[in-house]
C-alpha positions as a Markdown table, in Angstrom:
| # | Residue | x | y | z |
|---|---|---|---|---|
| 1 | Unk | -83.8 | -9.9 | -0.9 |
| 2 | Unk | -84.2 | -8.9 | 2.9 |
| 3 | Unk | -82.5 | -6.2 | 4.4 |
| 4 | Unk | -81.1 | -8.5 | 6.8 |
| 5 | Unk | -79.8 | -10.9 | 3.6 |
| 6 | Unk | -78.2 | -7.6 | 2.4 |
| 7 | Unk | -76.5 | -6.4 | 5.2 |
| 8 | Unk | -75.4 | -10.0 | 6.0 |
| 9 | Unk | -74.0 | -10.5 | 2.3 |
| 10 | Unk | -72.2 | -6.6 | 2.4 |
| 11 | Unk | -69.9 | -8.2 | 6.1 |
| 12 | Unk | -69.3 | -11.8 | 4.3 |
| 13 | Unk | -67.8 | -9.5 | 1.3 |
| 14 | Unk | -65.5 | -7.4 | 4.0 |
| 15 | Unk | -62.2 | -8.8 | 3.5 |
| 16 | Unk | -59.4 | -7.5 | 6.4 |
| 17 | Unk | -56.1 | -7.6 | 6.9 |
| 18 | Unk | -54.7 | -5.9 | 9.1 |
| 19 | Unk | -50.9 | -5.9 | 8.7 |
| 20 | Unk | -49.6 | -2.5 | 8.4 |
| 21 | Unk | -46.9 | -2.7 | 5.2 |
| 22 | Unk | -45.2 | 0.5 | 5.7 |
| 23 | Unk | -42.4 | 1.4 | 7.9 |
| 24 | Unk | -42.7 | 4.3 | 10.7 |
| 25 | Unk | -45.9 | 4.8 | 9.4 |
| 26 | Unk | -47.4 | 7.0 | 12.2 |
| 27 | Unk | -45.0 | 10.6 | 11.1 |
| 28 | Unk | -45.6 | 11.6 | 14.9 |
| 29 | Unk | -41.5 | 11.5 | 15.7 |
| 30 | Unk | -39.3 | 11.0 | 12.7 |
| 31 | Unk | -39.2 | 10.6 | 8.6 |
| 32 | Unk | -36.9 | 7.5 | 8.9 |
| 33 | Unk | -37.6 | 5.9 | 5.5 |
| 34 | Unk | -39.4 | 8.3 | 4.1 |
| 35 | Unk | -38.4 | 10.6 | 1.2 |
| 36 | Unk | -39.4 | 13.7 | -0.8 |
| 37 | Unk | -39.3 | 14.4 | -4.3 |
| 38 | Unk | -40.3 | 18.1 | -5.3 |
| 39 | Unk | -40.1 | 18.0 | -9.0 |
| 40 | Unk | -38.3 | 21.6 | -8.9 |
| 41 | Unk | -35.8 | 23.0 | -7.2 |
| 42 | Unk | -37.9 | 24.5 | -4.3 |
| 43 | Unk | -36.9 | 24.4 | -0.7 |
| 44 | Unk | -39.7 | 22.3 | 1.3 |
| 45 | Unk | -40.2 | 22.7 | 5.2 |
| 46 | Unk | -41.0 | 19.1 | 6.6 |
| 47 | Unk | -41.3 | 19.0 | 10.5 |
| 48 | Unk | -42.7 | 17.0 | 13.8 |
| 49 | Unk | -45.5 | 19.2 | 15.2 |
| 50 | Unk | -48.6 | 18.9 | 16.9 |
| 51 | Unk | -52.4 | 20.1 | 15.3 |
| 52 | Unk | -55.4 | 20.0 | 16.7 |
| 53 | Unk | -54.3 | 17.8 | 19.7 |
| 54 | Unk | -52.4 | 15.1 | 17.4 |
| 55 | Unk | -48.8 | 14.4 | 17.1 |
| 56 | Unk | -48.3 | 14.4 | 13.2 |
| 57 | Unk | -45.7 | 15.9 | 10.4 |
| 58 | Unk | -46.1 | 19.0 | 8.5 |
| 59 | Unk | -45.3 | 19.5 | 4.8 |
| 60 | Unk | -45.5 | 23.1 | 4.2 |
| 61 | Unk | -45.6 | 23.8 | 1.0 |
| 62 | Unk | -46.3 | 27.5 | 1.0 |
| 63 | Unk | -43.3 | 28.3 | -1.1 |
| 64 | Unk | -43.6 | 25.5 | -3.9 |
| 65 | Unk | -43.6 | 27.4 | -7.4 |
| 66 | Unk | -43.7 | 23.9 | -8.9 |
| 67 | Unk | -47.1 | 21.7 | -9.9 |
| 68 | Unk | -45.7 | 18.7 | -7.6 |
| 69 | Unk | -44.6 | 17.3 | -4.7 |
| 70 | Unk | -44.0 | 13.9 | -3.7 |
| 71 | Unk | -43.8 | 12.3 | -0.4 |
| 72 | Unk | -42.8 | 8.6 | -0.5 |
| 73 | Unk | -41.6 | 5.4 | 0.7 |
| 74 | Unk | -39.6 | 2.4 | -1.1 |
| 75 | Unk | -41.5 | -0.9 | -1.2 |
| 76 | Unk | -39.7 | -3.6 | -1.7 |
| 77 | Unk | -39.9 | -6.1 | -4.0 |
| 78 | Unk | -42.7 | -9.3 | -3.1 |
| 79 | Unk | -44.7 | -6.6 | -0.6 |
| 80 | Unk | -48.1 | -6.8 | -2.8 |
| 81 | Unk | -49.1 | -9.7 | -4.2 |
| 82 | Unk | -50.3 | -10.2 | -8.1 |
| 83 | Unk | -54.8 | -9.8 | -8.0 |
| 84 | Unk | -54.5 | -9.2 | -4.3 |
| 85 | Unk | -56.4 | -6.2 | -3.0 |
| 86 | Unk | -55.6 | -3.9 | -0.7 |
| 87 | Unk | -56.6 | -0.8 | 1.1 |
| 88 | Unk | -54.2 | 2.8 | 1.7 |
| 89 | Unk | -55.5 | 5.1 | 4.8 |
| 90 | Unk | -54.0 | 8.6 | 6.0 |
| 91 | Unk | -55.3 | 10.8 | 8.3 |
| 92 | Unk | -54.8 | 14.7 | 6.5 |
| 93 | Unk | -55.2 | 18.1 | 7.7 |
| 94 | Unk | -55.5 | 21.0 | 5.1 |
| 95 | Unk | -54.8 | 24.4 | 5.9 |
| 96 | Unk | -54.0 | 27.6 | 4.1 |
| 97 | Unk | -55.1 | 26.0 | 0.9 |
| 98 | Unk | -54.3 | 27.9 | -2.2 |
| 99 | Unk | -54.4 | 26.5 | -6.0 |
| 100 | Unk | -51.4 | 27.4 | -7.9 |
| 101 | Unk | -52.5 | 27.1 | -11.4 |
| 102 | Unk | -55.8 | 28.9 | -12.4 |
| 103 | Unk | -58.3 | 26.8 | -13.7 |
| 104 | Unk | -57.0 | 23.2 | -12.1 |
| 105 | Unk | -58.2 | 21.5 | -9.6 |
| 106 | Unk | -55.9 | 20.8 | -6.4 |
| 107 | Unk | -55.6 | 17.9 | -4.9 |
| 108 | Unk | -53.9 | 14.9 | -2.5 |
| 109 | Unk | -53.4 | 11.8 | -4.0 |
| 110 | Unk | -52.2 | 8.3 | -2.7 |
| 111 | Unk | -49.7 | 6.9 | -5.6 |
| 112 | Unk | -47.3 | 4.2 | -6.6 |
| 113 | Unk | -44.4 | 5.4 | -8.5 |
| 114 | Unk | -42.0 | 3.7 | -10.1 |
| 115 | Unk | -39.1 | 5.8 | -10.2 |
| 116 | Unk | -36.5 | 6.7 | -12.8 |
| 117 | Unk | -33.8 | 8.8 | -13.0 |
| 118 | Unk | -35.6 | 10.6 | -16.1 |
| 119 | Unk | -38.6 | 11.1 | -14.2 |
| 120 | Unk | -41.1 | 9.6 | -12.4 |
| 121 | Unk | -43.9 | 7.5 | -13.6 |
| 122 | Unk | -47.3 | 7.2 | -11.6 |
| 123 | Unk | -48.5 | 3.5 | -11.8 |
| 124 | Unk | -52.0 | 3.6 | -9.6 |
| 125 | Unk | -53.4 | 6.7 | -8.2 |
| 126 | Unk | -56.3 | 8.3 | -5.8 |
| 127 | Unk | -57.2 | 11.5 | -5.9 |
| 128 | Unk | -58.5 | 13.7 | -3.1 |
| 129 | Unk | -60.0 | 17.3 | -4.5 |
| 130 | Unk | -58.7 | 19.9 | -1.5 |
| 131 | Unk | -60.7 | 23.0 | -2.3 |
| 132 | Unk | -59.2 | 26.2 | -1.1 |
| 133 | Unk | -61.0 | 25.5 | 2.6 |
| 134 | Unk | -59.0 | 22.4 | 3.4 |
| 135 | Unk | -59.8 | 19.9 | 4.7 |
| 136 | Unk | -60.2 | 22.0 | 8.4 |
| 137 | Unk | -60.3 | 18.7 | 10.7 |
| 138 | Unk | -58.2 | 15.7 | 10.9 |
| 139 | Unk | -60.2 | 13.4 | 8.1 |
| 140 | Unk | -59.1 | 10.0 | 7.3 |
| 141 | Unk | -59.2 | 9.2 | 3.7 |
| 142 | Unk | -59.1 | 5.9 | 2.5 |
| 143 | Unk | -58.4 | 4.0 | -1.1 |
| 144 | Unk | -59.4 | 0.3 | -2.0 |
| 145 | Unk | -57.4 | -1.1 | -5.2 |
| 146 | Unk | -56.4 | -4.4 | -6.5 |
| 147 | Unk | -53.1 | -5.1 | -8.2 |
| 148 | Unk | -53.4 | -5.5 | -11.8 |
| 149 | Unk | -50.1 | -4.7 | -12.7 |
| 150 | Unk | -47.0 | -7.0 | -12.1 |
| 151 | Unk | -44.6 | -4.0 | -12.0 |
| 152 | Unk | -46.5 | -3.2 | -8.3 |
| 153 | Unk | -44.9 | -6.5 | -7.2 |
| 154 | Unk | -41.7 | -6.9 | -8.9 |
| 155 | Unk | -39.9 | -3.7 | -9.6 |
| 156 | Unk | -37.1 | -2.6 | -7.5 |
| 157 | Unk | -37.8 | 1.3 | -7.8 |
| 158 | Unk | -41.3 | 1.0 | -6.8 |
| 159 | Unk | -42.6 | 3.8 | -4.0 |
| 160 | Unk | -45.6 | 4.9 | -2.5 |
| 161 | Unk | -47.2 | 7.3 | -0.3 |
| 162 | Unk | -48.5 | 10.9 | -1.1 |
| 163 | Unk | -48.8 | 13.4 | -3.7 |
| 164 | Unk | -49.9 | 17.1 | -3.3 |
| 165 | Unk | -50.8 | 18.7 | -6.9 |
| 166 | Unk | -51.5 | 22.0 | -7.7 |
| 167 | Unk | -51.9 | 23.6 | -4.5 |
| 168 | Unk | -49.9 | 25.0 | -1.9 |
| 169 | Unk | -50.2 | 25.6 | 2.0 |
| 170 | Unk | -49.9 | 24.0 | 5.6 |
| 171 | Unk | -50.6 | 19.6 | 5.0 |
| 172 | Unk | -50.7 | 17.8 | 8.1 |
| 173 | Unk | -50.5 | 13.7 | 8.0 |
| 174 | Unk | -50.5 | 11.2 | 10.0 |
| 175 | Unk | -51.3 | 7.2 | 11.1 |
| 176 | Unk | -50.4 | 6.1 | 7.2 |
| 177 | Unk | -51.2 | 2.8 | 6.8 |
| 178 | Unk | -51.2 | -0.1 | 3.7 |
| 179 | Unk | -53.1 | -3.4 | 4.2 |
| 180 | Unk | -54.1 | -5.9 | 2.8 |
| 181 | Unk | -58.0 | -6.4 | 2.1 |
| 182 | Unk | -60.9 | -4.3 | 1.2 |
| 183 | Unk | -61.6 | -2.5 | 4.4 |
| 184 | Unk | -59.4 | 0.1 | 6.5 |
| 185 | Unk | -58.9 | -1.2 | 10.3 |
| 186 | Unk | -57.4 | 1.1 | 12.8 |
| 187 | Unk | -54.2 | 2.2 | 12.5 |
| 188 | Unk | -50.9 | 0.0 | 13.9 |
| 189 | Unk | -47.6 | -0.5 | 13.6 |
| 190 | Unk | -45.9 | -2.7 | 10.7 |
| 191 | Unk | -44.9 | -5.6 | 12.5 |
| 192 | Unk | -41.4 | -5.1 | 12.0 |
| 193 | Unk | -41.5 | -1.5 | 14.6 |
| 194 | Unk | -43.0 | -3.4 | 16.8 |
| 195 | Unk | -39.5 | -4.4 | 18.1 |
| 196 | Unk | -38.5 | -1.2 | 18.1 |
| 197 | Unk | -41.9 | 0.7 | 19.8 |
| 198 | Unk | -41.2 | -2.3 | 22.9 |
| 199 | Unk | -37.6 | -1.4 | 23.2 |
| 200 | Unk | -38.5 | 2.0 | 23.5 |
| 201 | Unk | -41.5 | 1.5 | 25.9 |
| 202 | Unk | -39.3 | -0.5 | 28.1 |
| 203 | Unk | -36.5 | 2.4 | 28.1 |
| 204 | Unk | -39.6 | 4.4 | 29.0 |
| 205 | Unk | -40.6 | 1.9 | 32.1 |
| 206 | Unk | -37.1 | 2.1 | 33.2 |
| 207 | Unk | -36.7 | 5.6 | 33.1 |
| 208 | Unk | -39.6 | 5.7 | 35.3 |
| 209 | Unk | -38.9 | 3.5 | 37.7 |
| 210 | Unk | -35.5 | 4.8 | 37.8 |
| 211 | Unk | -37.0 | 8.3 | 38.3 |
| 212 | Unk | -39.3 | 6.7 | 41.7 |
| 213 | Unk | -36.8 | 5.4 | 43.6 |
């Protein structure tokens, strides 16, 4: 088989999608949607910043005596479909990264959870290993998976999005994105904010206008 043949077969086997399946996905001006579970009683500090020229949010998690900390959105039923796959993307920024239990490994981890009131349950996982440099650069990390299990399509308490384990500091994150296919494309905006990101660069164009006259 020729190089050529190779490369040509690896593109045909690209499979893109491009529609963005979570809600205010970007975390540059709000948390609308999204939720938090620490699994302890600890007091979290989640806020709109700006790092390294980027408009993001920051889970600092300097304080967190507990092993986790979850940082989710509902999907609703009928989102994924059944031996469909599909790619997660985030851009993250570590710093200040300290492991909390001896002897573990920290990490970041994309995750579907289907949640209880006795607990959560993780359902598919990613892991990320932060070691205690960080990751010291915006880096986007991505995760390719195909639905195997029905409860990923059907269940009403089914979330996803981010889980930091064993470690504590300053996470950046930004530009989340779910899609469907095998390959991450650039970030957007789930077609359902679009309406919303029009209405408010129209309110923007007005302003402006208003401002010139």
């Amino acid at each position: 088989e020729t190089v050529v043949e190779t490369v040509t077969e690896e593109v045909e086997n690209i499979q893109i999608g491009g529609r963005n399946l979570l809600r205010n996905s970007s975390l540059r001006e709000n948390l609308n949607l999204w939720e938090s579970n620490p699994e302890s009683m600890d007091t979290i500090a989640i806020s709109q910043t700006e790092k390294n020229n980027q408009s993001c949010t920051l889970i600092d998690s300097s304080s967190l005596s507990q092993t986790e900390y979850h940082f989710w959105q509902k999907i609703d039923p009928g989102k994924l479909e059944l031996n469909a796959t599909y790619t997660a993307s985030a851009y993250i920024l570590a710093e200040n990264v300290s492991i909390s239990n001896i002897g573990t490994t920290g990490y970041c981890q994309f995750e579907f959870t289907k949640y209880q009131t006795t607990g959560a349950g993780n359902l598919h996982y990613h892991r990320y290993a932060l070691d205690t440099d960080g990751y010291s650069d915006w880096t986007r990390v991505y995760w390719t998976f195909t639905v195997t299990n029905s409860v990923l399509t059907t269940d009403s308490n089914l979330y996803f999005g981010l889980q930091l384990k064993n470690v504590t500091g300053d996470f950046y994150i930004r530009d989340l994105q779910l899609e469907k296919g095998n390959a991450a494309t650039d970030w957007t905006p789930a077609s359902e904010d679009l309406a919303t990101v029009e209405e408010v660069q129209n309110a923007q164009t007005s302003a402006d206008e208003a401002n010139a006259t």
